[in-house]
mmCIF file of C-alpha atoms in Angstrom:
data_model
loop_
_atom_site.group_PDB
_atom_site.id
_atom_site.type_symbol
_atom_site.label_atom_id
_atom_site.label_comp_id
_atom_site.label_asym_id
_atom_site.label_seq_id
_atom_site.Cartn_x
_atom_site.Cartn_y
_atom_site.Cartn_z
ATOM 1 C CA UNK M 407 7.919 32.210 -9.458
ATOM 2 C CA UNK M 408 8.467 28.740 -9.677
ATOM 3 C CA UNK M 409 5.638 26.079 -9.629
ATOM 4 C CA UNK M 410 3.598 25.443 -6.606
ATOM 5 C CA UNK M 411 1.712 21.657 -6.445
ATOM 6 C CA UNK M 412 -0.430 20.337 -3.593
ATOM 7 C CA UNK M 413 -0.969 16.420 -3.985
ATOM 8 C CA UNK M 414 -4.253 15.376 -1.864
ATOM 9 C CA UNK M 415 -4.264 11.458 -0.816
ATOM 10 C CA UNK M 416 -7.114 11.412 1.669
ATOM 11 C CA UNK M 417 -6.505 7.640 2.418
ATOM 12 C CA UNK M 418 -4.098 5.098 4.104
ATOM 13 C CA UNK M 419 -0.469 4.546 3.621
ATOM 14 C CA UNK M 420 -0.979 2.267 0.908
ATOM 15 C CA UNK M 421 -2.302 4.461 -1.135
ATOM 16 C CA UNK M 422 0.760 6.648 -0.830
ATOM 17 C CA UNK M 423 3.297 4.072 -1.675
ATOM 18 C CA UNK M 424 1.758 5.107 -5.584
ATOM 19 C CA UNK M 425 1.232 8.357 -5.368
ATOM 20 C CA UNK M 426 5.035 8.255 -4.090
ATOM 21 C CA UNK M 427 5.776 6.985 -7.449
ATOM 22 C CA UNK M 428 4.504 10.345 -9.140
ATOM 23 C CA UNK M 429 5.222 12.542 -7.198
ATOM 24 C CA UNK M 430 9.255 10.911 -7.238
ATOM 25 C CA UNK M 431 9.168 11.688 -11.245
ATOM 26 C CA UNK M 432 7.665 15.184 -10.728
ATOM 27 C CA UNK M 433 10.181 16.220 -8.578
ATOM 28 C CA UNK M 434 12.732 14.817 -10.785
ATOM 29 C CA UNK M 435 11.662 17.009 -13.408
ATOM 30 C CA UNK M 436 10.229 20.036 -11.141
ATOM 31 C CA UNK M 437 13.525 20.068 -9.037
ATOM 32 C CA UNK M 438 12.662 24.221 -7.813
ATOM 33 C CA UNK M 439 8.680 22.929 -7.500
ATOM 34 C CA UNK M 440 7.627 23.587 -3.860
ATOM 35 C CA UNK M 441 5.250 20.357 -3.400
ATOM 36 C CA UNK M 442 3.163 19.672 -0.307
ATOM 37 C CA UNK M 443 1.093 15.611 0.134
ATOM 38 C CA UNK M 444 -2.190 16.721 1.985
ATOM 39 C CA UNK M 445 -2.998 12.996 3.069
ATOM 40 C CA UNK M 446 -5.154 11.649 6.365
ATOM 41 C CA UNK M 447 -3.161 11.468 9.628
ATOM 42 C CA UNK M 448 -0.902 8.294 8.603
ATOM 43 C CA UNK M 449 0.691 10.781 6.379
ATOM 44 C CA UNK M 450 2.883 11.901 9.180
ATOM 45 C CA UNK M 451 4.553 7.995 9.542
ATOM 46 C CA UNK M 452 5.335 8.604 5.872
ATOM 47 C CA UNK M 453 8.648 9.486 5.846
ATOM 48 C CA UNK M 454 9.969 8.624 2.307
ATOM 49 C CA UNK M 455 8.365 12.085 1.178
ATOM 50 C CA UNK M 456 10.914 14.387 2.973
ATOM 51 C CA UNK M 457 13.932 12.527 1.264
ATOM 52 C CA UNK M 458 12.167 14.378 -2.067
ATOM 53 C CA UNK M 459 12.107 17.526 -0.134
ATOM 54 C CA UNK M 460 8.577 17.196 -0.022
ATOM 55 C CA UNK M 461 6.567 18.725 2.882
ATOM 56 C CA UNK M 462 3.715 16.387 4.453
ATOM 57 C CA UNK M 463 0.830 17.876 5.776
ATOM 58 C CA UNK M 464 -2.238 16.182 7.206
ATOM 59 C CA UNK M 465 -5.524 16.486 7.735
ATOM 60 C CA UNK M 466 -8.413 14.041 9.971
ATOM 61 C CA UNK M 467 -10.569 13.110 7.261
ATOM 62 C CA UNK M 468 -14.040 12.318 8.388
ATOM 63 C CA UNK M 469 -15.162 9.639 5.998
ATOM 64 C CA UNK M 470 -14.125 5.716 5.688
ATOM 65 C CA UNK M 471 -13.675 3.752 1.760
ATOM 66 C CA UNK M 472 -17.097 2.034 1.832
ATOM 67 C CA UNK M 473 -20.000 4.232 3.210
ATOM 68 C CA UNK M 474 -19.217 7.836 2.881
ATOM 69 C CA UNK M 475 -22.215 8.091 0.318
ATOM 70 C CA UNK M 476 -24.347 7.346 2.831
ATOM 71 C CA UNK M 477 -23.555 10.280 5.177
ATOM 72 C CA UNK M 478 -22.264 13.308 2.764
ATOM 73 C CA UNK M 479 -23.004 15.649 5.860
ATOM 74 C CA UNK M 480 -19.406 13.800 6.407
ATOM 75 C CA UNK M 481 -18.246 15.407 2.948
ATOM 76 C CA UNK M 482 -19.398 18.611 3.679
ATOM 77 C CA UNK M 483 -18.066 19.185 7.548
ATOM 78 C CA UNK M 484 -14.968 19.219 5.989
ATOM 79 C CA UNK M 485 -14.639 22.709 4.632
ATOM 80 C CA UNK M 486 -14.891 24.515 7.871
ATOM 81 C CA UNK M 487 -11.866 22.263 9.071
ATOM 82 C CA UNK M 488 -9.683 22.652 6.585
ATOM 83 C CA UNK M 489 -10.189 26.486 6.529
ATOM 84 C CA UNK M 490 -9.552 26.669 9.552
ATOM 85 C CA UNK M 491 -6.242 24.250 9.377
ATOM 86 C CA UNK M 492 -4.848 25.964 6.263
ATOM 87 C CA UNK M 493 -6.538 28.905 5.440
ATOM 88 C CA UNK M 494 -5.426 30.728 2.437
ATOM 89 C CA UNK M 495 -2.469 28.580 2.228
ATOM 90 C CA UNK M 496 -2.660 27.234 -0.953
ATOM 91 C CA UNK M 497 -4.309 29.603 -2.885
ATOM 92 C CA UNK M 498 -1.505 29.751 -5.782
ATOM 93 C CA UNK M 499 -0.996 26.197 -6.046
ATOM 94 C CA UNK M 500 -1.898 23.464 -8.818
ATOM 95 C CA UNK M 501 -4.447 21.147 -6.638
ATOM 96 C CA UNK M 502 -3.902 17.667 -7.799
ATOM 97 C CA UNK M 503 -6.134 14.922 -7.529
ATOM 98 C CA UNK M 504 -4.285 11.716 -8.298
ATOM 99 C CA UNK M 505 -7.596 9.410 -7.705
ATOM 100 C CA UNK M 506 -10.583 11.531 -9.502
ATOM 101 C CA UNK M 507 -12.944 10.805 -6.584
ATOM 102 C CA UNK M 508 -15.290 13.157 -5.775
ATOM 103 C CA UNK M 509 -14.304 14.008 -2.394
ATOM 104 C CA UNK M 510 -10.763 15.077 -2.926
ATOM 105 C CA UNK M 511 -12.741 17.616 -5.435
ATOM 106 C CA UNK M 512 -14.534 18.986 -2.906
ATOM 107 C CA UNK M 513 -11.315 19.059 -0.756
ATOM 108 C CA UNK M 514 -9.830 20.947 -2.868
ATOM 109 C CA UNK M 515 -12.106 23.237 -3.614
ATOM 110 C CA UNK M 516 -12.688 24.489 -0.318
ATOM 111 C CA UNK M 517 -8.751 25.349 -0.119
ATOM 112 C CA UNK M 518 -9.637 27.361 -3.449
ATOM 113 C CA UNK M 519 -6.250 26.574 -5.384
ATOM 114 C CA UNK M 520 -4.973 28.322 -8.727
ATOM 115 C CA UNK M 521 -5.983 25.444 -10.548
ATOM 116 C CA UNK M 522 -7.956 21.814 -9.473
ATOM 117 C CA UNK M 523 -6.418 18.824 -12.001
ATOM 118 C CA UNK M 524 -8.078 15.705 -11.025
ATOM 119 C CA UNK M 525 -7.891 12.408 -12.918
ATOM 120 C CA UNK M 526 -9.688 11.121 -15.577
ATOM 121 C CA UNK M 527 -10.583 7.473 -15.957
ATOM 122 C CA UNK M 528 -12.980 6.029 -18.636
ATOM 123 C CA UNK M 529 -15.165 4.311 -15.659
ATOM 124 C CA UNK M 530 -18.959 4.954 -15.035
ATOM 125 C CA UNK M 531 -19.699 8.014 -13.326
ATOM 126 C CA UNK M 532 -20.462 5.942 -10.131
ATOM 127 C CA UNK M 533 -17.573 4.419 -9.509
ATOM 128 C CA UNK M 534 -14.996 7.479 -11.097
ATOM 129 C CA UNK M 535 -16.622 9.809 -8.197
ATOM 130 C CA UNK M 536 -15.037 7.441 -5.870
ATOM 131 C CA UNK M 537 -12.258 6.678 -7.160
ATOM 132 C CA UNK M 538 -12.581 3.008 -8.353
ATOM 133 C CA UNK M 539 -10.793 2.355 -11.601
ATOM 134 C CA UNK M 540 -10.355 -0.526 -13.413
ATOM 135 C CA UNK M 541 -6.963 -0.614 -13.599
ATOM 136 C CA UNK M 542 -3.755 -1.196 -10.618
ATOM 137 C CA UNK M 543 -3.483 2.014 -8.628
ATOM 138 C CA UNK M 544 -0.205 2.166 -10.114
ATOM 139 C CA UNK M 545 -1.243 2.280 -13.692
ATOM 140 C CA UNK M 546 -3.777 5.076 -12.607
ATOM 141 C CA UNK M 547 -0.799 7.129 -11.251
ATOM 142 C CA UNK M 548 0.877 6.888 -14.779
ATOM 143 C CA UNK M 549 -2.554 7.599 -16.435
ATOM 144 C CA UNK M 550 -2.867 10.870 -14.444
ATOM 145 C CA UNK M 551 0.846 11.742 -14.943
ATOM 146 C CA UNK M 552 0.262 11.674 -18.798
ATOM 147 C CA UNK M 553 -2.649 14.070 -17.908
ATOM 148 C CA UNK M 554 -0.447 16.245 -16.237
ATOM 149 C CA UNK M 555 2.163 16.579 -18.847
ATOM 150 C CA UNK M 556 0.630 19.482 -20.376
ATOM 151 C CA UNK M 557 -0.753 21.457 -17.582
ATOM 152 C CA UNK M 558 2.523 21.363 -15.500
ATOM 153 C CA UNK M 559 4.982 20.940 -18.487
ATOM 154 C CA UNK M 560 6.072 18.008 -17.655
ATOM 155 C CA UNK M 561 8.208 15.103 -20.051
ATOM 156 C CA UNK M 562 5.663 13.107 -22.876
ATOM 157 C CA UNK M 563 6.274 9.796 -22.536
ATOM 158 C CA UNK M 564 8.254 9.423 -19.028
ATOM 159 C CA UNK M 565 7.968 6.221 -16.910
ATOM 160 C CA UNK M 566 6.819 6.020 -13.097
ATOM 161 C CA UNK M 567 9.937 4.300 -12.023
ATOM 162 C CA UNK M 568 9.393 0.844 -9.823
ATOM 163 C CA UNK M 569 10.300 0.045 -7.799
ATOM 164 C CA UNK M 570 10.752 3.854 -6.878
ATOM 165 C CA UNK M 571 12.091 3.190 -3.309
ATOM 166 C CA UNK M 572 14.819 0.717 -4.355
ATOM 167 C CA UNK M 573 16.344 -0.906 -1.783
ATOM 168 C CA UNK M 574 15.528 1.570 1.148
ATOM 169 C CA UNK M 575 18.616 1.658 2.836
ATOM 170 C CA UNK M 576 20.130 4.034 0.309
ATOM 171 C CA UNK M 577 17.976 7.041 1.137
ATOM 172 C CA UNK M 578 17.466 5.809 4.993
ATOM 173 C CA UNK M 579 21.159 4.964 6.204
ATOM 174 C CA UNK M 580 19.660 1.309 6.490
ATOM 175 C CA UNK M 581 22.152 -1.791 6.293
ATOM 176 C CA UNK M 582 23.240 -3.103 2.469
ATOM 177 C CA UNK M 583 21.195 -5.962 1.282
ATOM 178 C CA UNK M 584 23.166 -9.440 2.149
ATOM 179 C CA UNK M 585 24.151 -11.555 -0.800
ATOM 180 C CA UNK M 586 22.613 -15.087 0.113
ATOM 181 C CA UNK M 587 20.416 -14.042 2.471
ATOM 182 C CA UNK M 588 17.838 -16.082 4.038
ATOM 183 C CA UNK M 589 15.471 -13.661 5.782
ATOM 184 C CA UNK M 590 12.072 -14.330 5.209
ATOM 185 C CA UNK M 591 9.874 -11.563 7.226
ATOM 186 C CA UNK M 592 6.291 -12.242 8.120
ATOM 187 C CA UNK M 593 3.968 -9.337 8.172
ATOM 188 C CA UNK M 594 0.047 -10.565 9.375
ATOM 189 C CA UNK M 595 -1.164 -7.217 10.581
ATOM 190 C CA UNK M 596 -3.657 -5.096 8.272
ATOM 191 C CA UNK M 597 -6.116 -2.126 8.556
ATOM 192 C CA UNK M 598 -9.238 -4.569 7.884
ATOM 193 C CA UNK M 599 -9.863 -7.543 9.925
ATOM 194 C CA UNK M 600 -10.949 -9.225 7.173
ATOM 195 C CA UNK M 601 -8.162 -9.413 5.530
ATOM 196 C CA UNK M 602 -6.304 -11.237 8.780
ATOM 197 C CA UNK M 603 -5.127 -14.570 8.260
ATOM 198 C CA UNK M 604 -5.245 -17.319 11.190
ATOM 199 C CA UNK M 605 -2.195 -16.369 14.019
ATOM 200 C CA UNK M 606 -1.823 -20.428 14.315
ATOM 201 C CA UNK M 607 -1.048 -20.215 10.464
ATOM 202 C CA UNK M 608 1.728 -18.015 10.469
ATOM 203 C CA UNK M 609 3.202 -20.089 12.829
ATOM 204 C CA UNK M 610 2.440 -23.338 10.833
ATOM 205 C CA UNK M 611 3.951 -21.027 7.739
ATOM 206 C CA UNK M 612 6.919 -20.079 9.949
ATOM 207 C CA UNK M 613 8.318 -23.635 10.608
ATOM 208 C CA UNK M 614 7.732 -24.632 7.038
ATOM 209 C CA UNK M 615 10.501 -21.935 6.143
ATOM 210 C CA UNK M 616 12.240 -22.458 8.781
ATOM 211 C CA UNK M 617 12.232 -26.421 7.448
ATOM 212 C CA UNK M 618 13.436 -25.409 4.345
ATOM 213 C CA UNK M 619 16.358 -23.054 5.811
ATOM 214 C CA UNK M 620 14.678 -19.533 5.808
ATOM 215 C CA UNK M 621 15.382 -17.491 8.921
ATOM 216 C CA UNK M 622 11.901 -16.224 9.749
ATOM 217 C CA UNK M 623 11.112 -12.492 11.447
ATOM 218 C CA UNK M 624 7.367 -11.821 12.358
ATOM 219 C CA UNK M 625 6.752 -8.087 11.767
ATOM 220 C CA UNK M 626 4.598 -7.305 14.543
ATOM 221 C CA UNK M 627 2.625 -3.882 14.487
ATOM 222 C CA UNK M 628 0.552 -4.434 17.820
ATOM 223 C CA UNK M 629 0.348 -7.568 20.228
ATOM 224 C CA UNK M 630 -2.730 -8.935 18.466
ATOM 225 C CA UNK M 631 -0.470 -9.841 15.779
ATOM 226 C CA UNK M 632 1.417 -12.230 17.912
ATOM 227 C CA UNK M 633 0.700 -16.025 17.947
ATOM 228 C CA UNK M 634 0.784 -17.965 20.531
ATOM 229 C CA UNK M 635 3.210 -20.232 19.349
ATOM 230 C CA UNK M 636 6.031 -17.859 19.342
ATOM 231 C CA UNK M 637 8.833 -20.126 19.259
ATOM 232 C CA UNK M 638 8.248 -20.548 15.976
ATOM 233 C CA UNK M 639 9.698 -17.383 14.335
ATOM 234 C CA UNK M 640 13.568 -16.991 15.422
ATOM 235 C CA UNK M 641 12.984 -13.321 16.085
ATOM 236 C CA UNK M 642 9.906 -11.102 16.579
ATOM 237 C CA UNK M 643 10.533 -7.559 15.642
ATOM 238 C CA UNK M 644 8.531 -4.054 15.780
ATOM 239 C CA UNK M 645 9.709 -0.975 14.816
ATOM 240 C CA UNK M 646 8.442 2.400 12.416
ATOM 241 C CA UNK M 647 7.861 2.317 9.346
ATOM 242 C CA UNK M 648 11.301 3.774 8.138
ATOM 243 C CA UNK M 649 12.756 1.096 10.433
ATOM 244 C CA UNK M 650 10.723 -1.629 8.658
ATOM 245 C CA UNK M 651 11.930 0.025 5.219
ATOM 246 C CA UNK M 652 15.426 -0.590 6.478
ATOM 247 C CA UNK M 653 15.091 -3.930 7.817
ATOM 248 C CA UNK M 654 13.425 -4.983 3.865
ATOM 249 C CA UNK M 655 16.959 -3.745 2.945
ATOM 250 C CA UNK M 656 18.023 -7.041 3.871
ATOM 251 C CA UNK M 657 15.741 -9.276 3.297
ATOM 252 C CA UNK M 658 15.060 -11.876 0.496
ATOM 253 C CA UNK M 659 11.483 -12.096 0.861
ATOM 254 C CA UNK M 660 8.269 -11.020 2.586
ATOM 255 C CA UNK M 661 5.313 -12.893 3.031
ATOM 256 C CA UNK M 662 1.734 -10.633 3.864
ATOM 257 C CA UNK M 663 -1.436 -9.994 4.048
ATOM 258 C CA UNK M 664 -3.370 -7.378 1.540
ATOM 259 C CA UNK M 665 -1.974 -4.435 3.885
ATOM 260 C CA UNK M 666 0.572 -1.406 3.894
ATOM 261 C CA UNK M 667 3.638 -4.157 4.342
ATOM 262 C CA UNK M 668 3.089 -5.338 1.237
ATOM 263 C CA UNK M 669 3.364 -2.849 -1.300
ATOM 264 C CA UNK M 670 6.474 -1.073 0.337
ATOM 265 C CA UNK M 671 8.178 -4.128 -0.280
ATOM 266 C CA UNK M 672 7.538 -4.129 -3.799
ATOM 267 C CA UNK M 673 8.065 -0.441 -4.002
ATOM 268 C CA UNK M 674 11.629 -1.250 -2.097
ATOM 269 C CA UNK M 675 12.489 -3.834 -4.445
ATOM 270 C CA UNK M 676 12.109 -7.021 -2.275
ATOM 271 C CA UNK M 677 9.993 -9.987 -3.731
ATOM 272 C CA UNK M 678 6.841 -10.492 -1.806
ATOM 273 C CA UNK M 679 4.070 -13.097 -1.599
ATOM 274 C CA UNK M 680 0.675 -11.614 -1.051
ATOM 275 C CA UNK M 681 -2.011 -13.521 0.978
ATOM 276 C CA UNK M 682 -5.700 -11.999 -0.624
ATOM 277 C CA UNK M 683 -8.363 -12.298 0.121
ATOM 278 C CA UNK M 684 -11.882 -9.313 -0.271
ATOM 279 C CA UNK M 685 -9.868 -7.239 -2.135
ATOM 280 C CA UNK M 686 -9.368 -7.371 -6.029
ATOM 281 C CA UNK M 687 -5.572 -8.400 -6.706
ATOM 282 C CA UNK M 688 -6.193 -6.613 -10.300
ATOM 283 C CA UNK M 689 -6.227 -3.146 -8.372
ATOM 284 C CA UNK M 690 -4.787 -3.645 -5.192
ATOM 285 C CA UNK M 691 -1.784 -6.337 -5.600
ATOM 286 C CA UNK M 692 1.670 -5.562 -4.661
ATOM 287 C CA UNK M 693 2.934 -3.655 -8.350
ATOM 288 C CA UNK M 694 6.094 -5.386 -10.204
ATOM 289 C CA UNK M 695 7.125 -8.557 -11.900
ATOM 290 C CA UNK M 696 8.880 -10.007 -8.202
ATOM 291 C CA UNK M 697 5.033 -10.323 -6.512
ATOM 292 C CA UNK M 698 3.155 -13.689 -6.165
ATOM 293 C CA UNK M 699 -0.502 -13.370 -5.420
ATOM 294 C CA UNK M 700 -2.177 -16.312 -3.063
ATOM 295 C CA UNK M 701 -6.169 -16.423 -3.518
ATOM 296 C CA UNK M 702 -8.581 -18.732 -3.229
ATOM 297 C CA UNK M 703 -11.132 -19.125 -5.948
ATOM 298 C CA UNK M 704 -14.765 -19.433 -5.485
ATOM 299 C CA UNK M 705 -16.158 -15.858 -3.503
ATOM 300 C CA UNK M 706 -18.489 -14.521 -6.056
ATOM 301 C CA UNK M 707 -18.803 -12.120 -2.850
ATOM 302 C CA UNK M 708 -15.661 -10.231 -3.999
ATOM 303 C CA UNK M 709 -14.490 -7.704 -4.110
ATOM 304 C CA UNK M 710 -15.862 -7.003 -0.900
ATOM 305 C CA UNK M 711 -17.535 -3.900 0.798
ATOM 306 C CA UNK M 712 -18.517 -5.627 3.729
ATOM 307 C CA UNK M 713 -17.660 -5.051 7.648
ATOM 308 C CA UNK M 714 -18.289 -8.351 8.636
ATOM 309 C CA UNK M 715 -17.738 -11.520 6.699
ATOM 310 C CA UNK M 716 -21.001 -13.070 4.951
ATOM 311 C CA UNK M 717 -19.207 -16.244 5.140
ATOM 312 C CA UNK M 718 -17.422 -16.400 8.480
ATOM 313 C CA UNK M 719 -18.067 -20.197 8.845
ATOM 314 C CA UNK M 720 -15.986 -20.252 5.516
ATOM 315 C CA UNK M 721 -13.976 -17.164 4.393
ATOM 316 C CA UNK M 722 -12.065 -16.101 2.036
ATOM 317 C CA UNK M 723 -8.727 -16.124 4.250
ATOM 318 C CA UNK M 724 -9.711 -19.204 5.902
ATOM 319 C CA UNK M 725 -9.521 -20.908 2.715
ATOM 320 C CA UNK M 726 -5.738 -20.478 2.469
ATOM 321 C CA UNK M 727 -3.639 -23.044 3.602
ATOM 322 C CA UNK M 728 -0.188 -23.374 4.118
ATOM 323 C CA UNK M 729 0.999 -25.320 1.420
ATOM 324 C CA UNK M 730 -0.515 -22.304 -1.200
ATOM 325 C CA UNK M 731 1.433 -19.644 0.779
ATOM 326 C CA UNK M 732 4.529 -22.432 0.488
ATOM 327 C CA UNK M 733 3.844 -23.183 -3.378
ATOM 328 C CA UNK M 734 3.905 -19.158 -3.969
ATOM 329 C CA UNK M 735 7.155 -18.738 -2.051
ATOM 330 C CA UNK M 736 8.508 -21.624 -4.642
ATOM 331 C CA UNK M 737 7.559 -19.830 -7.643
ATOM 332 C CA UNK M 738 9.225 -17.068 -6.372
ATOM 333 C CA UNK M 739 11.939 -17.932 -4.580
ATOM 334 C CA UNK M 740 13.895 -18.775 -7.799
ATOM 335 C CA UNK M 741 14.427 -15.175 -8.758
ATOM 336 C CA UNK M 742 16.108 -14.310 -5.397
ATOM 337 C CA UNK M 743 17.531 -17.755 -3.722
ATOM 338 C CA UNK M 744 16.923 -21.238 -4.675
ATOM 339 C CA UNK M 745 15.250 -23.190 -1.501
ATOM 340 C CA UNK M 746 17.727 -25.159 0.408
ATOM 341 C CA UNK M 747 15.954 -28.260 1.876
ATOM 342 C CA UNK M 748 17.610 -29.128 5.332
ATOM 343 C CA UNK M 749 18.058 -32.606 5.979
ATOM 344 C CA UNK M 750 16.974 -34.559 8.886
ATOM 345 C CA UNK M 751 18.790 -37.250 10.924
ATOM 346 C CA UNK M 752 17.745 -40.931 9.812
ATOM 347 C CA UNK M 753 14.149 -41.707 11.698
ATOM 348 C CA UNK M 754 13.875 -38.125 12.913
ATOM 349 C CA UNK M 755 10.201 -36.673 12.162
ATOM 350 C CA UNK M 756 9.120 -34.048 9.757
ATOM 351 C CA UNK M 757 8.203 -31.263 11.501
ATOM 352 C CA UNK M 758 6.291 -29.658 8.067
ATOM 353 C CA UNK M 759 2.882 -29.147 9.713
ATOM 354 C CA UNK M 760 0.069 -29.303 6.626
ATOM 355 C CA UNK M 761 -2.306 -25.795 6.497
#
């Protein structure tokens, strides 16, 4: 019989984007493996999976990243739910837990698989329960994959490949990347508020570009990501996910927040600038060598676990300006297309607005 594997990823669509990477290289050398993702609901909206002919199967997990420990009844109401969604299901499979945290354990014991591998950092007990490891979530992926090379029989000394997307529209029917282009797409929205950046600064961001002869898109997952000033982004666009994987396909950069947008860019290929700010950029940063991080210095408050800022006079975000996000885009934009500075007519003003 040939090998049975259920990946759980309990959190958001982030997270995915790495386990994708692993679970890409263990069907590549599992090709007969039946392998099922067991992730929270925004598993569904993940379609890269089924292009591995892997099935996606979620699950509403009751518990948020910051303050589970303080209700494990939360932990614990999930068994009778997931009996009762999957039953005896996945009784013969390898349960895989690509995060070592505590509750995925418990997940997956309730299901009662063949055999529970979860991964082993060299963290304090504390944080290894939940998941927080030192190193990028993409490093802990290749970690856990050398862990697995035994159990499942897998290749010693393979690679994750990254970016493990390439350019999406191969696998999605999207349109070819365009030599020269000038696309520069804009994606504010994220999961945390505090992570937003001002909407009057992606506007101020958005004629900057535009200044210096980038087209500019603003990715727009919900109306609240719309400024006000919405002249100035030539085109406003919304769409799914796979449609924003296909639309990267043709882009030469993307500017966003700490959010989803971010690392499918770099796990499609495309160069991105990343605006941080409570997060750790050693952990959470768009993977690859074509990523530029903007952060301002100064928060001894970070990484932060907060719900609402302890510093909302003064924030993290707020203290990005334009001309960071603008210096970033210039130490990148050499590896894709050197900035072309349009001229303006004699006595004409600048229209470069300062952050």
């Amino acid at each position: 019989m040939s090998q049975r594997l259920l990946f759980v990823e309990s959190f958001k669509l982030g997270d995915l984007v790495y386990l994708g990477a692993l679970v890409a290289e263990v069907r590549a050398q599992l090709p007969e493996a039946e392998i099922v993702v067991l992730g929270d609901e925004s598993t569904r909206d993940f379609p890269f999976l089924s292009a591995l002919n892997v099935e996606r199967v979620s699950f509403a997990f009751p518990w948020n990243r910051m303050a589970w420990h303080r209700r494990p009844d939360r932990v614990l109401a999930v068994a009778p739910g997931l009996r009762a969604a999957f039953g005896r299901r996945f009784r013969d499979f390898d349960a895989l837990d690509a995060r070592g945290d505590v509750r995925h354990r418990m997940v997956l014991r309730t299901l009662q698989p063949l055999r529970l591998l979860s991964y082993r950092a060299a963290v304090p007990w504390h944080r290894a329960i939940r998941g927080i490891h030192d190193d990028h979530a993409f490093q802990s992926r290749q970690h856990f994959y050398e862990q697995l090379v035994g159990p499942l029989g897998l290749r010693p000394g393979a690679t994750l490949r990254w970016p493990w997307l390439g350019r999406p529209s191969a696998a999605l029917g999207g349109p070819p990347a365009v030599a020269g282009s000038r696309d520069v797409l804009l994606s504010p929205g994220a999961s945390n508020a505090l992570r937003l950046w001002a909407p009057d600064r992606w506007a101020r961001l958005a004629r900057r570009l535009a200044d210096e002869g980038w087209r500019t898109t603003l990715v727009a997952h919900g109306d609240a990501d719309i400024p006000a000033d919405r002249a100035a982004f030539q085109e406003i666009w919304r769409g799914s996910i796979a449609d924003l994987a296909q639309r990267l396909a043709g882009a030469a950069l993307l500017i966003a927040v700490d959010s989803f947008a971010g690392h499918l860019g770099a796990a499609a290929g495309v160069p991105v600038v990343s605006l941080f700010g409570p997060q750790a950029p050693a952990r959470w940063r768009p993977w690859g060598n074509q990523t530029e991080v903007v952060i301002a210095g100064g928060f001894a408050c970070r990484p932060c676990g907060q719900k609402r800022c302890v510093r909302p006079e003064s924030s993290c975000m707020d203290a990005i300006d334009v001309e960071m996000v603008m210096a970033a885009v210039h130490r990148l934009a050499p590896s894709t297309i050197p900035p072309v500075v349009l001229a303006r007519a004699p006595g004409a003003p600048d229209a470069r607005a300062k952050g």
